[in-house]
XYZ file of C-alpha atoms in Angstrom:
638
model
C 74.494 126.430 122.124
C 73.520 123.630 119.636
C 76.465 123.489 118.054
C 78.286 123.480 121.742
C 76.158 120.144 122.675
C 77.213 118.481 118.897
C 80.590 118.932 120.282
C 80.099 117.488 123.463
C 77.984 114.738 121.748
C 80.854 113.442 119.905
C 83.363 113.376 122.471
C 80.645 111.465 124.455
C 80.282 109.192 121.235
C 84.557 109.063 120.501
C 84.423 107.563 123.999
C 81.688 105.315 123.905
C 83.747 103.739 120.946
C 86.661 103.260 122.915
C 84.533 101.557 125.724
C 83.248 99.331 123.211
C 86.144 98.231 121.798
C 87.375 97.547 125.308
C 84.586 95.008 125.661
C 84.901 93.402 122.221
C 88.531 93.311 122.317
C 89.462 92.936 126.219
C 93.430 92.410 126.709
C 94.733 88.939 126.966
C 96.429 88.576 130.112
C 99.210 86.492 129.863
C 99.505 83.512 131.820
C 102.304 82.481 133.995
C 105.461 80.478 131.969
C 105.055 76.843 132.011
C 107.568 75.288 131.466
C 105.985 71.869 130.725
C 103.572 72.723 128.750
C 106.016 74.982 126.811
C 108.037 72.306 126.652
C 105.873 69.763 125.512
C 104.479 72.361 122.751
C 108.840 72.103 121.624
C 108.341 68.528 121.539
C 105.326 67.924 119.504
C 107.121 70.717 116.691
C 104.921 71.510 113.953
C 101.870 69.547 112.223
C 102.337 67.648 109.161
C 100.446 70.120 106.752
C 96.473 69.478 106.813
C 93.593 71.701 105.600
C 91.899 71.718 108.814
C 90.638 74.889 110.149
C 92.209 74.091 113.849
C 94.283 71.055 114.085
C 94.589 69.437 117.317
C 98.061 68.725 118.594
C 100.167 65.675 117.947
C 100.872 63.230 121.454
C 103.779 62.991 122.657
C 105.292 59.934 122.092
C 106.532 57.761 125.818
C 109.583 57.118 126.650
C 109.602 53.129 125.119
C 108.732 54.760 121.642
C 110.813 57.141 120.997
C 114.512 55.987 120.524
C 117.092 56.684 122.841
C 119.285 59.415 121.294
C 123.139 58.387 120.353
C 125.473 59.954 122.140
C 127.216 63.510 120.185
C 130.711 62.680 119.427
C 130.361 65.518 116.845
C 132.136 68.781 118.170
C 129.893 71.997 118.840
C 130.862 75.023 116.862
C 130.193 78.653 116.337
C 130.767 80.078 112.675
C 130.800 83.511 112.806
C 129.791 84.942 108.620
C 131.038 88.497 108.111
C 129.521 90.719 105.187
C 129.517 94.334 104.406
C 126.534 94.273 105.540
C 125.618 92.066 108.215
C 127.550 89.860 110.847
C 125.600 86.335 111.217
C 126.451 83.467 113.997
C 125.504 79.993 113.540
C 125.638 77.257 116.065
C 126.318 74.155 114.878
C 123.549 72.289 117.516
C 121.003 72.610 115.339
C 122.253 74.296 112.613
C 120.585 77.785 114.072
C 121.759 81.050 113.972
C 121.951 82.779 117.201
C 123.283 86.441 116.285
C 122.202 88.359 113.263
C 123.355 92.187 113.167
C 122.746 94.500 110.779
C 126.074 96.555 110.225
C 125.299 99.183 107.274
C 122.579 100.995 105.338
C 122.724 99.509 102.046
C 121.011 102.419 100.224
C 123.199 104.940 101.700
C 126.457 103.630 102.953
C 125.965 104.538 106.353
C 126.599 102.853 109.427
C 122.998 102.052 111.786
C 122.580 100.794 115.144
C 120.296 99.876 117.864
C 117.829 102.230 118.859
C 119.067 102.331 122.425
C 122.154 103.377 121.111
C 123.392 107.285 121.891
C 126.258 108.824 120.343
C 128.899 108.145 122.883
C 128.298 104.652 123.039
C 127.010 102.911 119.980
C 125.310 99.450 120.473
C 125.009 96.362 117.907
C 121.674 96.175 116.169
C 120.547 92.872 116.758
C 117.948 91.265 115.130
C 117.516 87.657 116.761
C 115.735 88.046 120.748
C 117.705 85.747 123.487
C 115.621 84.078 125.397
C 114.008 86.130 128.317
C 115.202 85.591 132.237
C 112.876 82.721 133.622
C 112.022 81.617 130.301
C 114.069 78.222 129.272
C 116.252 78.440 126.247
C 114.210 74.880 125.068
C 110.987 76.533 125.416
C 112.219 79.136 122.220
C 112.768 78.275 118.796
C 115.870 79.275 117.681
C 115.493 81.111 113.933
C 116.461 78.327 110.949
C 115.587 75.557 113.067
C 114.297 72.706 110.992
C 110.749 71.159 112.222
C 109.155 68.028 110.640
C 106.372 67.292 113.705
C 107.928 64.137 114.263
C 108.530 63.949 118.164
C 111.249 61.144 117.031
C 113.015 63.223 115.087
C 112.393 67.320 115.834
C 114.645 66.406 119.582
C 117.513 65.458 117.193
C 117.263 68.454 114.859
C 117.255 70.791 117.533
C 120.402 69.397 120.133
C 122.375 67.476 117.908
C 125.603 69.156 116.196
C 125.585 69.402 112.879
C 129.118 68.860 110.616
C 130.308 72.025 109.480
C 131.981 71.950 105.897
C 131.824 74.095 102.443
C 133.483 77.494 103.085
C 133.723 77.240 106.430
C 137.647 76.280 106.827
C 137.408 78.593 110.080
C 135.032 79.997 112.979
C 135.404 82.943 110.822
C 134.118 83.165 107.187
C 134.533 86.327 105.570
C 132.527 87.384 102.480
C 133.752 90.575 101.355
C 133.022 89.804 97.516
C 130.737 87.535 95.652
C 129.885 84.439 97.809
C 130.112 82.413 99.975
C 128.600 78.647 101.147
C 127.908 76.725 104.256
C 127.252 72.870 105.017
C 125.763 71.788 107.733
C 125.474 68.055 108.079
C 123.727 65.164 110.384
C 123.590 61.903 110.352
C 121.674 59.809 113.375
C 122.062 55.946 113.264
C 119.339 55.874 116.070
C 116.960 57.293 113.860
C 117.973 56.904 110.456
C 118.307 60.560 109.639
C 120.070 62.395 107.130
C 119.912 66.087 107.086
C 121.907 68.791 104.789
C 121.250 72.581 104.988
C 122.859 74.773 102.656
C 123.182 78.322 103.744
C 125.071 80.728 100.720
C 125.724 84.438 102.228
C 126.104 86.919 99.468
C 128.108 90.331 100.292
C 125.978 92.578 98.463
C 122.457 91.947 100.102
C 120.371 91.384 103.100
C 119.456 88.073 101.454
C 120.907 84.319 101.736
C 119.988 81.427 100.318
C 118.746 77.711 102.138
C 118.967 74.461 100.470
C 117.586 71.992 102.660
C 117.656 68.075 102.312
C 116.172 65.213 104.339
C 115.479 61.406 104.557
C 115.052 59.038 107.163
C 115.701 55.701 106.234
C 116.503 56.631 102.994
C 112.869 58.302 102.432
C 112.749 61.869 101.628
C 110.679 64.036 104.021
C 108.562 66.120 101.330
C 107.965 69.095 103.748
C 109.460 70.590 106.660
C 109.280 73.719 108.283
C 111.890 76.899 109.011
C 112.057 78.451 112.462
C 111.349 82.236 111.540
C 111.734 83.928 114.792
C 111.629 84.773 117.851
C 110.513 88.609 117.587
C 112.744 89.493 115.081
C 113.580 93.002 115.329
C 115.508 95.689 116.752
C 116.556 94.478 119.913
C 117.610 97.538 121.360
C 114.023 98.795 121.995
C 113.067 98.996 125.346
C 109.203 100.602 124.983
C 107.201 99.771 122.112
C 104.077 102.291 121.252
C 101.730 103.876 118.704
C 104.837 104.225 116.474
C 106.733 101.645 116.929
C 104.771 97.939 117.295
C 105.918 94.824 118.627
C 107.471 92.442 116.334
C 104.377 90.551 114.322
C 104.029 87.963 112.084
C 103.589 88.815 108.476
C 103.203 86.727 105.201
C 101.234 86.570 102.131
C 99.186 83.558 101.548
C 96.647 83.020 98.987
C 98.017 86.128 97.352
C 96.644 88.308 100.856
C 98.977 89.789 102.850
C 98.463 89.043 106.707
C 99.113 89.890 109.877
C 99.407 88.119 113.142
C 100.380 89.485 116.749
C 101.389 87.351 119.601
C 98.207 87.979 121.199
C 96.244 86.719 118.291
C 98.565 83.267 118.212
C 98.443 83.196 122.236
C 94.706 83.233 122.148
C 92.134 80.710 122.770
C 89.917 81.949 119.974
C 90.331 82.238 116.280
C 90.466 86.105 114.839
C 87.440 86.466 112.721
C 87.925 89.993 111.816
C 86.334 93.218 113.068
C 82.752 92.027 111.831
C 82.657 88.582 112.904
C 84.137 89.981 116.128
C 80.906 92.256 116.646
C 78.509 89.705 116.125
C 79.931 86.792 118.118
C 80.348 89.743 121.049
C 76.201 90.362 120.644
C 75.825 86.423 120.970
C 74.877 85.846 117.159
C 77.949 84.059 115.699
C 79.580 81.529 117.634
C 83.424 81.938 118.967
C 85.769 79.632 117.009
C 88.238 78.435 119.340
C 91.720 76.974 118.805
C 94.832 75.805 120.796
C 96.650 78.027 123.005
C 99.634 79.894 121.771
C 99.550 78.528 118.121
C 97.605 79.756 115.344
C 97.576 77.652 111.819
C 97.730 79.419 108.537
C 95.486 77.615 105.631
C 96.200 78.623 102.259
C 99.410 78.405 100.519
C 102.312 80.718 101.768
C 104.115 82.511 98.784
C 106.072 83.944 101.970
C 106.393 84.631 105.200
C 108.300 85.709 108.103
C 107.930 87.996 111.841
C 109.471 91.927 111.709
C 109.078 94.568 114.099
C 108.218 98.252 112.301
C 111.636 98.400 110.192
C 112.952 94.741 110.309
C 111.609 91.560 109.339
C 113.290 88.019 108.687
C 111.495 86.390 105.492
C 111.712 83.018 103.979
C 110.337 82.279 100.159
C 110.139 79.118 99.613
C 110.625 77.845 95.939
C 106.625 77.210 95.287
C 103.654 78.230 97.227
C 103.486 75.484 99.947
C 101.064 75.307 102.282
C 101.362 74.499 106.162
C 102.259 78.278 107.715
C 101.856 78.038 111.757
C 102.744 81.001 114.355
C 103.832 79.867 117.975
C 103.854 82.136 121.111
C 105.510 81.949 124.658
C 104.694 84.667 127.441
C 106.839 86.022 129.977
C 107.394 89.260 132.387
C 110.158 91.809 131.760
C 110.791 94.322 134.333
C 110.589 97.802 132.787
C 111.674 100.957 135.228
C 111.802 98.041 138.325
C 107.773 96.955 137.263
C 106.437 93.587 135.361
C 105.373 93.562 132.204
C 103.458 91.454 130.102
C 105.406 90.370 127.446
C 105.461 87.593 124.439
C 107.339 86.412 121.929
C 106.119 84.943 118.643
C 107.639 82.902 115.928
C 106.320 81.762 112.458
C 106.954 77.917 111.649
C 107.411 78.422 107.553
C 106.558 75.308 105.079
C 109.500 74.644 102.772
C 110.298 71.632 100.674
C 112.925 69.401 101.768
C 114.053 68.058 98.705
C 116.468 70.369 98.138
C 115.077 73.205 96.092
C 116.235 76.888 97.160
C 114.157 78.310 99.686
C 115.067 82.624 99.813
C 116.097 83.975 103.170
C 115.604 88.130 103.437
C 117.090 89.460 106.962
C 117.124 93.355 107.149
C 115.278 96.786 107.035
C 111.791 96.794 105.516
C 112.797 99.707 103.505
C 110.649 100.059 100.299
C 113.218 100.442 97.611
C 115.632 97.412 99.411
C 112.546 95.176 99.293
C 111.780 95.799 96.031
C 115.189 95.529 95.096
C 114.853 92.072 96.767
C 112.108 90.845 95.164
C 114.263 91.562 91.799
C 116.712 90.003 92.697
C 115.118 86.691 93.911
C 112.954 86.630 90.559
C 116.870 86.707 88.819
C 118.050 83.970 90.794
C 115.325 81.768 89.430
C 112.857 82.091 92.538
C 108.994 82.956 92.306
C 108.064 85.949 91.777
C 106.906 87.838 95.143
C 106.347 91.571 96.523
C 108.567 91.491 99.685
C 107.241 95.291 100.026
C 103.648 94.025 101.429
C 106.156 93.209 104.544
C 105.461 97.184 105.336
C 102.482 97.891 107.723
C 100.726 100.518 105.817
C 98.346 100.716 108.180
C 94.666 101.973 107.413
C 94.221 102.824 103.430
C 97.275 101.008 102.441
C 96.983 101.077 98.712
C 96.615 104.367 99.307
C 99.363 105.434 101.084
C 102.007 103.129 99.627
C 100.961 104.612 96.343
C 101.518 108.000 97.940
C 104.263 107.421 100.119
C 106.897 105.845 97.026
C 107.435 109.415 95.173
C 107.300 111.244 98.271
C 110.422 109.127 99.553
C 111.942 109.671 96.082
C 111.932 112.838 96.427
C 112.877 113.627 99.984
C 115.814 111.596 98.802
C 116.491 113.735 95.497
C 116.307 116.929 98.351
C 118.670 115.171 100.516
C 121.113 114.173 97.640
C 121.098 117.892 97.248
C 121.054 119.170 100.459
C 123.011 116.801 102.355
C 120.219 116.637 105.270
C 117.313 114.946 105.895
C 115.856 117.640 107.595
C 116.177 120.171 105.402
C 115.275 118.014 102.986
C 112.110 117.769 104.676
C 111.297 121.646 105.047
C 112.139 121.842 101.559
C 109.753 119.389 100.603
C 106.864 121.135 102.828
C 107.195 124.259 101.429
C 106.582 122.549 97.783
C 103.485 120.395 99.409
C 102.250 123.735 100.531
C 102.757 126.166 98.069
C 101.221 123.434 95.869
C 98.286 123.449 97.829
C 97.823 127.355 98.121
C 95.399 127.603 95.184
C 93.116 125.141 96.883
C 93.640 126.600 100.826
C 92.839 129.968 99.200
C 89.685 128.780 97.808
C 89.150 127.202 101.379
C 89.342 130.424 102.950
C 87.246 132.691 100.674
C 84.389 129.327 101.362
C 85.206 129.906 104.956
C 84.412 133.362 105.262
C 81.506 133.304 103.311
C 80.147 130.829 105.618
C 81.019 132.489 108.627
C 79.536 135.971 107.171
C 76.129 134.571 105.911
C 75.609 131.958 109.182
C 73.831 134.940 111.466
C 71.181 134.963 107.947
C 70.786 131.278 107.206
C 70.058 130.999 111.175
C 67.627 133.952 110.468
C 65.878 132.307 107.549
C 65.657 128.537 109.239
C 63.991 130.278 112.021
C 61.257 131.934 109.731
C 60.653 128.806 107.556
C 60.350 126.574 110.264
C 56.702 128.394 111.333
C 55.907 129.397 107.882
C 53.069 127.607 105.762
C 53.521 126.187 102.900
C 50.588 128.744 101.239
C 52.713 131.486 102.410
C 54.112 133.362 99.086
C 57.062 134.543 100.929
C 58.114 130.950 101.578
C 59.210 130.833 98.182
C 61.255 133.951 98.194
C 62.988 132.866 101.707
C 63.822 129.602 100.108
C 65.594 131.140 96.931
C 67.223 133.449 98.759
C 69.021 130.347 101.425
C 69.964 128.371 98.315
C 71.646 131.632 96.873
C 73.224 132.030 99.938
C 74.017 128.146 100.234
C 75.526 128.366 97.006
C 77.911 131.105 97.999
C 78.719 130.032 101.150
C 78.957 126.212 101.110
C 80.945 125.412 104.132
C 81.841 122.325 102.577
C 83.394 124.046 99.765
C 86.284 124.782 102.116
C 86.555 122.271 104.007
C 87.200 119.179 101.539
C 90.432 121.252 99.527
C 91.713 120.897 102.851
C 90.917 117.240 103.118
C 92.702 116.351 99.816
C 96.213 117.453 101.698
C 95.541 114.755 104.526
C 96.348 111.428 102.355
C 99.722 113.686 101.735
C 100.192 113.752 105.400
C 99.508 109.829 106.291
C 101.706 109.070 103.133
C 104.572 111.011 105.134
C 104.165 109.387 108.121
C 104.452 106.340 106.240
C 107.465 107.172 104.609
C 109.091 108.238 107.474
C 108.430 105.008 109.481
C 109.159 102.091 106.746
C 112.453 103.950 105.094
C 115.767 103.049 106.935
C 117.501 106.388 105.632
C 115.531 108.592 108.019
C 116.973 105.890 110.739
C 119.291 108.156 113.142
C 119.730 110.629 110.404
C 120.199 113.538 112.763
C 119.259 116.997 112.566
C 119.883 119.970 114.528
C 119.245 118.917 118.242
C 117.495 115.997 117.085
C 119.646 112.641 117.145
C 116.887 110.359 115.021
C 114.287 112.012 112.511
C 112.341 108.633 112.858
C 112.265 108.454 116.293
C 110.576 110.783 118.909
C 112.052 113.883 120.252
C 114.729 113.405 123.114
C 113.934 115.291 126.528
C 115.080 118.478 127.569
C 115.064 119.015 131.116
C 113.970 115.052 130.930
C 109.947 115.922 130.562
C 109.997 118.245 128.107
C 109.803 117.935 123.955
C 110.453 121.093 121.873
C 108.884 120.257 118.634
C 105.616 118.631 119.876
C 105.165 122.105 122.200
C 105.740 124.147 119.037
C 103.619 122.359 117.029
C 100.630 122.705 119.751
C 101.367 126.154 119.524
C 101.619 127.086 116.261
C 98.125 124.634 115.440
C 96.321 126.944 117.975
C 97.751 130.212 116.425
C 96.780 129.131 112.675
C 93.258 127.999 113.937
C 92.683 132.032 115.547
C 93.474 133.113 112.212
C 92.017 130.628 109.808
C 88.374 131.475 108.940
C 85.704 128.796 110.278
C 82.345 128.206 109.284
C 80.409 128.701 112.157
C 80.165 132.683 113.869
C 80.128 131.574 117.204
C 82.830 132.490 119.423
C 83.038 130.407 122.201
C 83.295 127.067 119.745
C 85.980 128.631 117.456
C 87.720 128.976 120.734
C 87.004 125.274 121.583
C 88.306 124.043 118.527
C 91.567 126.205 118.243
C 91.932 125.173 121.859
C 90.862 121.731 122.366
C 92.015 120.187 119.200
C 95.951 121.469 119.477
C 95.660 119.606 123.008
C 94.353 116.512 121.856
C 96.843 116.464 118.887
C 99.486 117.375 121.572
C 98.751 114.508 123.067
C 98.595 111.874 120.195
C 102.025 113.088 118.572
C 103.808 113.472 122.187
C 105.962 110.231 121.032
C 105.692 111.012 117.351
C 108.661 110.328 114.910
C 110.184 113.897 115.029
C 110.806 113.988 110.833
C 106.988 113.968 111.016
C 106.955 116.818 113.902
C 109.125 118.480 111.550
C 106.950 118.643 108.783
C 103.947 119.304 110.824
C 105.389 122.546 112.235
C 106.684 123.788 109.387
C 103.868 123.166 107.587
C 102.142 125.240 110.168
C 104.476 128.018 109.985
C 103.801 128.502 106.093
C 100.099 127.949 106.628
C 100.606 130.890 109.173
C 102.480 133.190 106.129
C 100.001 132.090 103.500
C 96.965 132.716 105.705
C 97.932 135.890 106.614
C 98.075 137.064 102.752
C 94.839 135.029 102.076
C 93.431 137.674 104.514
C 94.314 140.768 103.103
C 93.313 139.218 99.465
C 90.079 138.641 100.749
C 88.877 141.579 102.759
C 85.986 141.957 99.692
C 84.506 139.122 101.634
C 84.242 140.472 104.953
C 81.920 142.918 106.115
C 78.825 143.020 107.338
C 75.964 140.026 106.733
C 72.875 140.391 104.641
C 70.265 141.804 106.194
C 67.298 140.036 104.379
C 64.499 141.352 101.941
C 65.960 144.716 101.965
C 69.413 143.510 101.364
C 71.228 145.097 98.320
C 72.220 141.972 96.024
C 74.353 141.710 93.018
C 72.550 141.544 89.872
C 75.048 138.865 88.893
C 73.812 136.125 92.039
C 70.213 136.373 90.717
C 69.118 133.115 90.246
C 67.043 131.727 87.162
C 63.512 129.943 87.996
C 64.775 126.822 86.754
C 68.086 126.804 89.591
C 65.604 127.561 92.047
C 64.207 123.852 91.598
């Protein structure tokens, strides 16, 4: 019965957390598009760099002060850049690129699409978001727009066309091999501006390289910003959940890699962290408060970009600069005929206008492509960065990323072999597992022990609890529960099993930041790294197997404590719950899971019959025959 109200107790505590988090962290709810106020945040552009905690905006200038813009003789055109790998569109009004699709999987040669796509009819995967019904194309930032903060001259960067010259002879400019560049040029009488971006496409990577320049009235601007954004990601993604996240922005500043959602840049109120969040909720810190739907970065920015969970658009600039400030804009999307809340969120990145090289990364945040990346940056004379920190680890990142680097390796190396990624994965849990066996072994002898001695040790807490402490059998009682302690430590079995659990978040991980497992198909399943599609459109096989097999391996696994009712609890209860947490699971991770069950299943059933010395009957107390060999010395005893 105890042990029945400690399990009640901490599902009553589990959901106590969840109400408090609901009260620390309420959800934002987003307001209404403005299109004024959107418009005017457009206007103002981005802040001239400043080490203030929370600038406040810029005015907007009237009408009288801000020149009249010249009228664009300058023809508006739409160069399309074609690569193995990618297929880019740039508009020449403000120099921007509008399309960005990823064609091919570098590592592996193979084709990849949008996640909405099916086999019969294959869809583009787009990177850049278009602008949402009933939100304004003006009110979005359109990715490699150039922002100074000037309200005189951001209106001209953004709707005037820029000359198009270099390799672009054509609305086509095809870069099978080598390289290729791009000029785009301005020049405003009205405001004395003179503007030159530099975009070269290279056919071998995800990478391209910016070389910005600009005056005004023959001063050079020292600092500008890059557009970065909106919600750069897979496009094709109609739900986002537990396993796959919004688009975010990401960067590394100060040598810390951070994180921002659109909720954090649309809110009123700086986030202090976890901590800080706690104690301004209780009323002892005060809430630090900041402009609406922008959210300023101090420190300098080695890089920084926004991805979703397996794509991310990146700029390096050529030297840490500082000045890094996210933007939001909320809107409603209908989703199965209902609103939703949605928001997009764009990073404003500091580069130097002067001309130096600033390094543009657009594709998958796969580990080895990043790192190859970084490489090849460092070659080509930029700083030296870690694009990989792009990857959301998630909780115990050094951890896992440390983990999950020769676990991809070899799932590869099994693939290479194999020729699936699913086998390659059952493969690779029977090694995990067999490696473990030693240890799950061990587990189970613990186990039993445990389970065997717990009607005795209840026995002997019950008799020292009214015992004296002049009693001389106290003494006796207590060797005889540390012998038994000693043999039976139910903590003996459980932590061999813990040490396989970092193997299983480092999977996960692997499964979600590598683009091979992307629609690598297997069996009846069309996408390893995505969930499970429906059969009979509410059904999953592999989460329903998994349940299954969890509750048949907990019957048959030894537990610690004797009493019936909570083993059934647990081999019950927990399946469900797990059930429902990996309903929407990636299914290479499924996969594993159930496989892994199925040869915990085969191993457990020969742990048994090794270990039938340790079943049997419990001790019985004083009279109890005991092995010479478990006699313990006086000096243990202490």
């Amino acid at each position: 019965m105890q042990q029945q109200q400690r399990f009640i107790l901490a599902l009553v505590a589990s959901a106590a957390v969840l109400i408090l988090w609901n009260y620390l962290y309420p959800p934002v709810k987003p307001p209404q598009p403005n299109a004024n106020a959107n418009s005017q945040q457009i206007a103002q552009g981005s802040p001239q760099p400043t080490t203030q905690a929370t600038p406040t905006p810029q005015p907007v200038q009237s009408a009288s002060q801000v020149p009249a813009p010249a009228p664009d003789t300058t023809p508006q055109r739409k160069i399309r850049i074609v690569t193995p790998l990618y297929e880019a569109t740039f508009d020449s009004r403000g120099a921007v690129a509008t399309s960005w699709i990823v064609k091919k999987n570098k590592n592996t040669g193979r084709d990849i699409y949008a996640a909405s796509s099916t086999k019969s009819n294959p869809k583009p995967l787009e990177l850049i978001a278009a602008a949402p019904v009933g939100v304004s194309p003006d009110q979005v930032f359109q990715p490699l727009r150039v922002v100074t903060g000037d309200p005189a001259v951001d209106p001209v960067l953004a709707s005037k066309n820029f000359t198009v010259a270099g390799d672009a002879n054509g609305d086509t400019v095809d870069v099978a091999t080598g390289s290729k560049r791009v000029d785009f040029t301005l020049h405003d009488a009205a405001t004395g501006l003179e503007v030159t971006k530099s975009v070269t496409f290279l056919a071998d990577r995800y990478s391209a390289e910016i070389e910005l320049k600009l005056s005004r009235n023959g001063q050079v601007i020292p600092q500008a910003a890059l557009a970065i954004g909106p919600n750069i990601g897979d496009q094709g993604i109609d739900h986002y959940s537990f396993y796959l996240y919004v688009p975010e922005g990401i960067s590394v500043v100060n040598g810390e890699a951070q994180r921002i959602n659109a909720q954090e840049v649309h809110a009123d109120r700086k986030n202090s962290g976890l901590v800080n969040r706690l104690l301004e909720g209780l009323g002892l810190k005060s809430v630090v408060t900041k402009p609406v739907d922008r959210e300023t970065v101090d420190g300098a920015v080695q890089w920084a970009g926004v991805g979703d969970t397996y794509f991310a658009m990146i700029a390096v600039p050529a030297k840490p600069i500082s000045g890094l400030e996210y933007r939001s804009v909320s809107y409603e999307q209908k989703v199965d005929d209902k609103p939703e809340p949605r928001m997009l969120v764009t990073g404003l990145v500091p580069v130097a206008a002067d001309g130096s090289k600033t390094e543009l990364y657009v594709g998958p945040k796969d580990q080895k492509l990043l790192a190859n990346a970084s490489e090849e940056i460092k070659q080509a004379g930029g700083p030296q960065v870690d694009l990989g920190e792009a990857i959301n680890y998630g909780f115990l990142a050094w951890m896992r990323r440390g983990l999950a680097v020769p676990i991809l390796f070899s799932i590869n190396e099994l693939q290479k072999l194999t020729g699936s990624y699913g086998v390659a994965i059952i493969l690779f849990t029977i090694f995990i597992y067999s490696l473990f066996f030693p240890l799950k072994w061990q587990s189970s002898r613990k186990m039993k022990k445990a389970q065997k001695y717990a009607p005795r040790m209840k026995e002997l807490q019950e008799k020292l609890k009214g015992m004296k402490q002049s009693d001389p059998r106290m003494k006796e009682l207590q060797m005889e529960q540390l012998r038994l302690m000693k043999e039976a430590n139910p903590l003996g079995g459980c932590l061999p099993l813990l040490i396989q659990m970092p193997f299983l978040f480092a999977l996960y991980s692997a499964i979600t930041i590598s683009i091979d497992f992307r629609q690598a198909s297997f069996l009846w399943i069309p996408d390893l790294s995505g969930p499970e599609p429906y059969f009979l459109y509410f059904i999953r096989v592999l989460p329903i197997f998994f349940a299954g097999s969890m509750i048949v391996l907990q019957l048959l696994t030894p537990q610690p404590s004797a009493d019936p009712l909570q083993r059934k609890m647990m081999a019950v209860g927990m399946p469900l719950f797990m059930l429902y947490i990996l309903w929407s699971a990636p299914a290479g991770l499924l996969l594993y899971w159930l496989v892994g069950n199925i040869v915990g299943f085969l191993q457990q059933i020969m742990i048994n019959r090794l270990t039938k010395e340790d079943e049997g009957p419990p001790p019985e107390g004083k009279g109890a025959k005991q092995k010479p060999a478990k006699k313990l010395k006086p000096a243990e005893a202490n």
